[in-house]
Tab-separated table of C-alpha atoms and ligand atoms in Angstrom:
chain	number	residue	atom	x	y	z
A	1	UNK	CA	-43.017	-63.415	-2.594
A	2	UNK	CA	-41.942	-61.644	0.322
A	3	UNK	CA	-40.560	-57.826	-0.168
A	4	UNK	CA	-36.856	-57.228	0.233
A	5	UNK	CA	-37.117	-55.892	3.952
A	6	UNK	CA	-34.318	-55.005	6.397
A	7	UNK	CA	-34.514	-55.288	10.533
A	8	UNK	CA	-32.032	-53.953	13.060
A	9	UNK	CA	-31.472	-53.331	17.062
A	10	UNK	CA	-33.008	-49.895	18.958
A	11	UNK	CA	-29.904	-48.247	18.155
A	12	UNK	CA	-30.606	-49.000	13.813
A	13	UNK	CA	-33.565	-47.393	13.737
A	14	UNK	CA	-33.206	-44.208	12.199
A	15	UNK	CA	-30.470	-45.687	9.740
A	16	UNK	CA	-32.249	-48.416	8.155
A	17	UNK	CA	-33.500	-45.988	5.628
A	18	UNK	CA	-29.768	-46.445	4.116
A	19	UNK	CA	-30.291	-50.388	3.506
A	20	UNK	CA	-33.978	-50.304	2.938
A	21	UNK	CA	-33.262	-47.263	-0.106
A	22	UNK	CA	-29.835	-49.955	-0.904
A	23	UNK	CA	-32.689	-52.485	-1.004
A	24	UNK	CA	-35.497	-50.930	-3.155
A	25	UNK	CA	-32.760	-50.344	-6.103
A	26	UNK	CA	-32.065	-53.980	-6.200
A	27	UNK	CA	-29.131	-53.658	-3.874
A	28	UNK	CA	-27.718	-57.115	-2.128
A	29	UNK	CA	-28.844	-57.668	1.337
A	30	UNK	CA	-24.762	-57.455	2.294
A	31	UNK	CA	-24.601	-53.785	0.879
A	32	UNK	CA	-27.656	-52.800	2.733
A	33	UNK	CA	-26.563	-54.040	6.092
A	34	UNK	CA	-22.776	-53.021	5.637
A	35	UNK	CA	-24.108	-49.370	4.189
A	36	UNK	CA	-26.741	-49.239	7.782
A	37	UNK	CA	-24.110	-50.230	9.888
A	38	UNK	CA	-21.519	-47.469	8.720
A	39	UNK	CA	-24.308	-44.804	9.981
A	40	UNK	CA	-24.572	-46.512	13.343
A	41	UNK	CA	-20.279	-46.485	13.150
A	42	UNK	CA	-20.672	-42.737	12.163
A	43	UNK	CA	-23.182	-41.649	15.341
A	44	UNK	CA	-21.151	-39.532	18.271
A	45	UNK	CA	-24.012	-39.583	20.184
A	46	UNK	CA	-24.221	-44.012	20.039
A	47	UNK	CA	-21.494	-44.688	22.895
A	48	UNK	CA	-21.327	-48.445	22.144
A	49	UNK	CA	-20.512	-48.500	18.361
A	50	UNK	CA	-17.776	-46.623	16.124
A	51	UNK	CA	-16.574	-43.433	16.739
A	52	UNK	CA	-17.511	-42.068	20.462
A	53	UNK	CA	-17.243	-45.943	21.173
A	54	UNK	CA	-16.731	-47.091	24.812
A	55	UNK	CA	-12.878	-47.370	25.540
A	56	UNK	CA	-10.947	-50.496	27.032
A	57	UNK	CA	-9.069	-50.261	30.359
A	58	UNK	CA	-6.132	-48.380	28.514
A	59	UNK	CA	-8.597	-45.637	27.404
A	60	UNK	CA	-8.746	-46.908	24.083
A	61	UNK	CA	-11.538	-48.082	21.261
A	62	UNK	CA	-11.314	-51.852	20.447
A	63	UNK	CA	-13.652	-52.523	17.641
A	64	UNK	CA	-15.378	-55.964	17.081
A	65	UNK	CA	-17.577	-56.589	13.988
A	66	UNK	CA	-18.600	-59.321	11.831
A	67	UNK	CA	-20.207	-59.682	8.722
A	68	UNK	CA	-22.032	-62.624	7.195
A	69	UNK	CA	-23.557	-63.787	3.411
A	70	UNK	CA	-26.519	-66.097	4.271
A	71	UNK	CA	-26.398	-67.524	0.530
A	72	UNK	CA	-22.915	-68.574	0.874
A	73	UNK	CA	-22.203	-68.997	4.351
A	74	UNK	CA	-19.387	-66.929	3.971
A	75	UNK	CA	-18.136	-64.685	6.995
A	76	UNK	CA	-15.824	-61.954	7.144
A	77	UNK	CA	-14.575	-60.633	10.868
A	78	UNK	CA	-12.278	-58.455	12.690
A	79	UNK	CA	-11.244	-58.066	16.717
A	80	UNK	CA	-9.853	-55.972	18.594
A	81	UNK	CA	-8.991	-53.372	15.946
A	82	UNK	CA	-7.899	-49.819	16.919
A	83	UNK	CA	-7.904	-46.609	14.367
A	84	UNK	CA	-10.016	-47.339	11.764
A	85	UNK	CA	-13.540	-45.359	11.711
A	86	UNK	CA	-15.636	-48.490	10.240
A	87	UNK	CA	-15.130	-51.890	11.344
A	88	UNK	CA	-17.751	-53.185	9.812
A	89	UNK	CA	-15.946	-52.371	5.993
A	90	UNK	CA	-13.053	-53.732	7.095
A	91	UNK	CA	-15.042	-57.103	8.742
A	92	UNK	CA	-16.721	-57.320	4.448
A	93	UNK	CA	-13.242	-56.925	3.127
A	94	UNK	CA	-12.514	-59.989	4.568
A	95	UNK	CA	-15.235	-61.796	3.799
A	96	UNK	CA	-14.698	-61.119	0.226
A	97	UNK	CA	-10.346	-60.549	-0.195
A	98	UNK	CA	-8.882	-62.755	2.646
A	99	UNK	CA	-8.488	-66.073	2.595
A	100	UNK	CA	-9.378	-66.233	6.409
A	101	UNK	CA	-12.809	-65.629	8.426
A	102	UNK	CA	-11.239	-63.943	11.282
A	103	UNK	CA	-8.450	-61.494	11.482
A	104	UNK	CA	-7.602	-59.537	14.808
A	105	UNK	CA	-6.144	-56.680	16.897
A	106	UNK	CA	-2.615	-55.620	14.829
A	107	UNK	CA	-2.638	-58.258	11.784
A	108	UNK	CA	-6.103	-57.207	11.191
A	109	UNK	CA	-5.097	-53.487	11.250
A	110	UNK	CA	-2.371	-54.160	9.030
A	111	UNK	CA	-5.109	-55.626	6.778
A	112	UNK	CA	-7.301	-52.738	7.150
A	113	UNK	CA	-4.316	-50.562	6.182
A	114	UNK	CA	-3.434	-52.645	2.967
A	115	UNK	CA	-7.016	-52.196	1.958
A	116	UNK	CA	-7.385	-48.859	1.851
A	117	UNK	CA	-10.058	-48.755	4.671
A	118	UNK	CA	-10.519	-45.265	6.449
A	119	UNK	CA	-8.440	-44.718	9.590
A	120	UNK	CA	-9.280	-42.236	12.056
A	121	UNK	CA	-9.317	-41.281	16.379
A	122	UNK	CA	-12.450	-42.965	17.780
A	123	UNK	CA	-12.699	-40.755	20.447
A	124	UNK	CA	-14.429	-37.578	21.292
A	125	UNK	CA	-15.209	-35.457	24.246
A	126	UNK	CA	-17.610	-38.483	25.319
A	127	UNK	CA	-15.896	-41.233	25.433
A	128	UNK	CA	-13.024	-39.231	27.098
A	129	UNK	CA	-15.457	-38.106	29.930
A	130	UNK	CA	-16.758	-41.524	30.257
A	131	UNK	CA	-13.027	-43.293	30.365
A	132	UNK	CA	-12.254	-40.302	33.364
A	133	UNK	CA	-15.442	-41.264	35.298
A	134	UNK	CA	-15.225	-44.665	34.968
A	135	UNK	CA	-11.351	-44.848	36.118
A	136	UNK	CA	-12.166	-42.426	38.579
A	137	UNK	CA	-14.645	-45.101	39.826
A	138	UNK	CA	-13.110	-47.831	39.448
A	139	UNK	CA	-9.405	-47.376	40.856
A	140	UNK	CA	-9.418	-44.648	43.067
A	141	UNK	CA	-6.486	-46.313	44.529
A	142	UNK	CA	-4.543	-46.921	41.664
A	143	UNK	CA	-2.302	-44.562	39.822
A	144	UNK	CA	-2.791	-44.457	36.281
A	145	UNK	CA	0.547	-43.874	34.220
A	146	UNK	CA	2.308	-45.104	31.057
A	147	UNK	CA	3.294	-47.955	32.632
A	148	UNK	CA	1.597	-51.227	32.326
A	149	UNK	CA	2.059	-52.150	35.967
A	150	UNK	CA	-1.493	-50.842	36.784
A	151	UNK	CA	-3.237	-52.880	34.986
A	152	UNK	CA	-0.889	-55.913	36.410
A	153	UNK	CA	-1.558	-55.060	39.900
A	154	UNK	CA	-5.322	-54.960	39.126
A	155	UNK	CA	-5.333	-58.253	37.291
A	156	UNK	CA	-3.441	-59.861	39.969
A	157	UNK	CA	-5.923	-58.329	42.616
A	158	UNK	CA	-8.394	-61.253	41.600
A	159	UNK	CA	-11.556	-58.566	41.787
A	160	UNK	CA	-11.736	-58.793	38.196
A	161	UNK	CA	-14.689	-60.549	37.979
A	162	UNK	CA	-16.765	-58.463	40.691
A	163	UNK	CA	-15.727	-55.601	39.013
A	164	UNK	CA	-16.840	-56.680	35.605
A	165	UNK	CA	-20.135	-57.417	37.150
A	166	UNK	CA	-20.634	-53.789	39.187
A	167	UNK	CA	-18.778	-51.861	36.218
A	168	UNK	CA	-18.594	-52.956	32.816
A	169	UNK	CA	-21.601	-54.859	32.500
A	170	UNK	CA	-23.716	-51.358	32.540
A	171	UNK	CA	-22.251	-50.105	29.908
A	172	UNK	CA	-21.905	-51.930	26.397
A	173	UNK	CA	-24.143	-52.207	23.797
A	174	UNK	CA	-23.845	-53.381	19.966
A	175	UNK	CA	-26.027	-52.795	16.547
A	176	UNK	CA	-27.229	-55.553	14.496
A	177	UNK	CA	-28.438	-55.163	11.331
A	178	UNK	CA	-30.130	-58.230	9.365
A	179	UNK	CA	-31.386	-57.607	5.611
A	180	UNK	CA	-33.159	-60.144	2.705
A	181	UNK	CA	-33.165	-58.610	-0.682
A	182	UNK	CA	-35.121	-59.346	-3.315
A	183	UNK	CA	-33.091	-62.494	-4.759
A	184	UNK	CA	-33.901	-63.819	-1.040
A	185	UNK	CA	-30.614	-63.693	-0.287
A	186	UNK	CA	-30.052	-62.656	3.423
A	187	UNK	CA	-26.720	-60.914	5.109
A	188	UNK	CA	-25.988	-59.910	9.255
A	189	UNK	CA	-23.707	-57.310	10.554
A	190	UNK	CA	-22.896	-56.963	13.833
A	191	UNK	CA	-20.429	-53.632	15.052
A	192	UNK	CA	-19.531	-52.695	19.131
A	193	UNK	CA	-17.142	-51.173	21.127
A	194	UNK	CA	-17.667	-54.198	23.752
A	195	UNK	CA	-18.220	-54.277	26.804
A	196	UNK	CA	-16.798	-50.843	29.147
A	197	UNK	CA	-13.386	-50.568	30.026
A	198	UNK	CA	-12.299	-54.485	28.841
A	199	UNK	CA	-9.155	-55.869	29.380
A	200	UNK	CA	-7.031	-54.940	26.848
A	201	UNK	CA	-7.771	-57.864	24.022
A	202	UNK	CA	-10.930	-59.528	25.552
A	203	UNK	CA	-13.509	-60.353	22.615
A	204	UNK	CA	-17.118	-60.236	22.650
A	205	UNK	CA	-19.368	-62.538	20.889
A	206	UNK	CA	-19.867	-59.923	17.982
A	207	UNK	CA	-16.952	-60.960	16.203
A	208	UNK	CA	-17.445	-64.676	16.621
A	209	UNK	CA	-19.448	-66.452	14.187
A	210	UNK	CA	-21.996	-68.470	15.790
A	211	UNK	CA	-22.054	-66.669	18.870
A	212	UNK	CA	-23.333	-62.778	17.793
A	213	UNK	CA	-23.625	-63.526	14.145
A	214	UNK	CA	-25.115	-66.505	11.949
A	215	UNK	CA	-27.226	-66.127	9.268
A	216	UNK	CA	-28.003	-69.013	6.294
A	217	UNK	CA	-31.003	-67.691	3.127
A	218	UNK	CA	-32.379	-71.400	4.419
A	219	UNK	CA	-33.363	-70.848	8.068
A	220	UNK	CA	-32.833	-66.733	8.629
A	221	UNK	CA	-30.696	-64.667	10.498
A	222	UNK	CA	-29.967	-63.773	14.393
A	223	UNK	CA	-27.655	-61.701	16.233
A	224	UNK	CA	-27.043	-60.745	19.380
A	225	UNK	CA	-26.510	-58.057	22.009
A	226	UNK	CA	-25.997	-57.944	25.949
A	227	UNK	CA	-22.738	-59.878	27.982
A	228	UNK	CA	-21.279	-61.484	25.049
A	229	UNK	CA	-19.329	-63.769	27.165
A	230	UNK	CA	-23.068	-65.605	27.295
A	231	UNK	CA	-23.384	-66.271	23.775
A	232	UNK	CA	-19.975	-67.726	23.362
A	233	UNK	CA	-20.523	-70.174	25.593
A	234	UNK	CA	-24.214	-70.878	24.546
A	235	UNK	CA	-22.946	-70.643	20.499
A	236	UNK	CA	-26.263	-68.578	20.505
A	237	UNK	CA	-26.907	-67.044	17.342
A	238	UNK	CA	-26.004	-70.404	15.417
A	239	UNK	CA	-28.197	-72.265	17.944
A	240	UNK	CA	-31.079	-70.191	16.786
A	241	UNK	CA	-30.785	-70.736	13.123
A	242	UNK	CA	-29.902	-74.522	14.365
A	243	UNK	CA	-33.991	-74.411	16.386
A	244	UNK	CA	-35.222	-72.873	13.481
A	245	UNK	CA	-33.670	-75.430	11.224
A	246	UNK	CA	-35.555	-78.356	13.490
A	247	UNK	CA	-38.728	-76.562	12.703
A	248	UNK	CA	-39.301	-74.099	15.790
A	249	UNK	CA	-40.676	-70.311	14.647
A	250	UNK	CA	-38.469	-67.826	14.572
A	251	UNK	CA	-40.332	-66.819	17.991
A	252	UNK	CA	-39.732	-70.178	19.448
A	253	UNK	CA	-36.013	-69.904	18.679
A	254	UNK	CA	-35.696	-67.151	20.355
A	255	UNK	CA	-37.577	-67.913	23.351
A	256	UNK	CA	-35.317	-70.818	23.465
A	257	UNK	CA	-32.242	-69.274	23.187
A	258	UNK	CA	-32.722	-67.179	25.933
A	259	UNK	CA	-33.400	-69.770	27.706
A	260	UNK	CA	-30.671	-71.430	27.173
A	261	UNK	CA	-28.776	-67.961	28.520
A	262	UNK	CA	-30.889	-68.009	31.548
A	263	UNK	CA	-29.564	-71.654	32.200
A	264	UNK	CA	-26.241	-70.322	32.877
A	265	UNK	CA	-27.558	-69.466	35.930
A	266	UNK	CA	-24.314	-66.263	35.418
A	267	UNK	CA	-24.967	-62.474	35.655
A	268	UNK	CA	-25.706	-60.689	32.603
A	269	UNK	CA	-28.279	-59.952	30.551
A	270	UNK	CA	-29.011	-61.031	26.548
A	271	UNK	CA	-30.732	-60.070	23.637
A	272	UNK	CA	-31.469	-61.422	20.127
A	273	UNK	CA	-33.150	-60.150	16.934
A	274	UNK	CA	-34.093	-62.652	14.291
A	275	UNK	CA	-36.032	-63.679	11.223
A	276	UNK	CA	-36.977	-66.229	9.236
A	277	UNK	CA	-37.147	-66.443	5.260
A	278	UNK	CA	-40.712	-65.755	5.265
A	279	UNK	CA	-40.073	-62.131	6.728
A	280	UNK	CA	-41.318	-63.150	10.546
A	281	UNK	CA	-39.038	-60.824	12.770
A	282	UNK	CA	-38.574	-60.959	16.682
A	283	UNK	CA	-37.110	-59.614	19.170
A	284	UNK	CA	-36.150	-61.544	22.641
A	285	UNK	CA	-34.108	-61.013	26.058
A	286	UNK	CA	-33.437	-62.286	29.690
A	287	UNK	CA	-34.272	-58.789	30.935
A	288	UNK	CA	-36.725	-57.970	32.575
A	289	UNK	CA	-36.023	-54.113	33.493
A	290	UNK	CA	-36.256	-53.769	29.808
A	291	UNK	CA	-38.490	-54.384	27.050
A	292	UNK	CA	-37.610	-56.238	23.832
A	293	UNK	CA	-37.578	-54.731	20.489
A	294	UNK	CA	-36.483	-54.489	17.433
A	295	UNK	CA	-36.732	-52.353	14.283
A	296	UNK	CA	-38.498	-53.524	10.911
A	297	UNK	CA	-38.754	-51.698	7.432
A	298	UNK	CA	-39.398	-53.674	3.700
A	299	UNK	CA	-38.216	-51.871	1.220
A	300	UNK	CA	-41.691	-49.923	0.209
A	301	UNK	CA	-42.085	-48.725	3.449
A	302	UNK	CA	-41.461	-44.766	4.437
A	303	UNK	CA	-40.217	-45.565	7.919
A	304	UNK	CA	-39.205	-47.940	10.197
A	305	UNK	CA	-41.379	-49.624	12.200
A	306	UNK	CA	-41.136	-50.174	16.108
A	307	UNK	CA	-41.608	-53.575	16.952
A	308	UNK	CA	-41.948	-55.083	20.506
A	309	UNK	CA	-40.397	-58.387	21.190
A	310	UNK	CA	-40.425	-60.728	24.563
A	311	UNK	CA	-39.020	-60.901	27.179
A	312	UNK	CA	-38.255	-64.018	28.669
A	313	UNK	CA	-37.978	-65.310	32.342
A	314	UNK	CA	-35.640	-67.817	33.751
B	401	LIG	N1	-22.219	-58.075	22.960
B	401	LIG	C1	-21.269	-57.007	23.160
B	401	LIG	C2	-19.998	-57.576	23.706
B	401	LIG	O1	-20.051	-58.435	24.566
B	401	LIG	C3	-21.730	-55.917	24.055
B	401	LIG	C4	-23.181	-55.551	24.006
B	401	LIG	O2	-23.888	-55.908	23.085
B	401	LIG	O3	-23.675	-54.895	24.930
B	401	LIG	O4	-18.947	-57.114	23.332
């Protein structure tokens, strides 16, 4: 019988404990990775998740996060949501009070609101300083007002993409946080700021089921983190619980995945976590300035464990 156990991205290491102590006391795998990821949301000093969150191009947090029940194949999600200190609550609320999967920007505030959830400013001295430098950067040309007409000129300017690629891409980043408890049941959460100074309403693959987020108690779980534009198109973390289904290892199905991102033959970089039923965990991603890994802890253990994944070449 394998121990309730929980796994989660670089940045989930020192919050595990939450889930894995959720886990011990016979807590669901979905409490365990909801209670982790509100720790992650809570961190100033994580720039990519929560409060001190990157901003978009208007200066502002836009939160993506999903949530999903391997046992029932239930998901709950939310995009592009401003003001409300933990995504990832509001992503389980609607997995378990709205008759939808996926709720975004203003109806899924509105939801947030009706529900009670927490609201709060996202931003600190950080994110501030990082908005100024990165505008500063960015537009030196441009003056930056009230107005929208900025941000038209600079869409119509057609340097979008080559911008994306010199700016943004450097700074993002995402937690995921995958858990089995003890009735094998198995839950993901996924929580990000996105990608640095978005357009205003662009969505990642973390609120997309299938692309940062699948999990089923049959096959396992994966999520991912990097350019989420990549695992849209590639449906990635579905396609790895899809190889896993055919029979591959949970290693395999990673390997393959990334694959599959390298075949894009795009600029960008991705990375997956995943595990299987059994409690294999791995770690994978198309980097290569970077090594793989991913953070492990059953529900008996003291501390997390540091575990090195691969990296995988085009
Ligand atoms: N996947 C996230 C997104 O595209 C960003 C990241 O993980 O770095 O929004």
């Amino acid at each position: 019988m394998v121990k309730p156990f929980i796994m989660g991205t670089r940045n989930a290491g020192q919050f595990l404990y939450a889930g894995a102590e959720n886990l011990r006391d016979g807590g669901s795998a979905l409490d365990a990775v909801e209670a982790a990821t509100r720790l992650v949301e809570s961190n100033p000093d994580d720039t990519s998740v929560g409060l001190s969150g990157i901003p978009n191009l208007f200066g502002v947090q836009e939160m993506d996060a999903s949530i999903m029940c391997g046992r029932t194949l239930g998901a709950g999600t939310v995009g592009a949501v401003k003001g409300f200190l933990h995504p990832i609550s509001v992503a389980r609320k609607v997995l378990e009070e709205a008759p939808h999967v996926m709720l975004v920007a203003e109806g899924a505030e509105l939801f947030a609101r009706a529900m009670g959830m927490e609201e709060g400013d996202l931003s600190t001295d950080t994110s501030r300083k990082v908005y100024e430098t990165f505008v500063k950067d960015a537009f030196e040309h441009e003056e930056i007002d009230e107005s929208q007409q900025w941000i038209v000129n600079y869409a119509r300017s057609q340097n979008m993409r080559e911008w994306y690629d010199r700016l943004a891409d450097h700074h993002h980043g995402t937690v995921n946080v995958m858990a089995m408890d003890e009735n094998g049941d198995i839950a993901s959460a996924v929580s990000t700021s996105g990608t640095a100074l978005k357009f205003p309403g662009r969505l990642g693959d973390s609120p997309i089921i299938g692309a940062g987020n699948y999990c089923d108690n049959r096959y396992g779980a994966a999520c991912c983190t990097g350019r989420g534009e990549l695992a849209i198109r590639n449906s990635t973390a579905r396609t790895i619980i899809h190889y896993m289904e055919d029979g591959l290892s949970a290693r395999e199905a990673a390997f393959r995945a990334m694959k599959d991102i390298h075949a894009l033959k795009t600029y960008g970089g991705m990375n997956c976590i995943v595990f299987d039923p059994k409690g294999n965990t791995v770690s994978a991603t198309t980097r290569e300035d970077r090594e793989s890994v991913h953070w492990y802890m059953a529900s008996d253990m003291k501390e997390p464990e540091l575990r090195t994944g691969i990296n995988v070449k085009p």
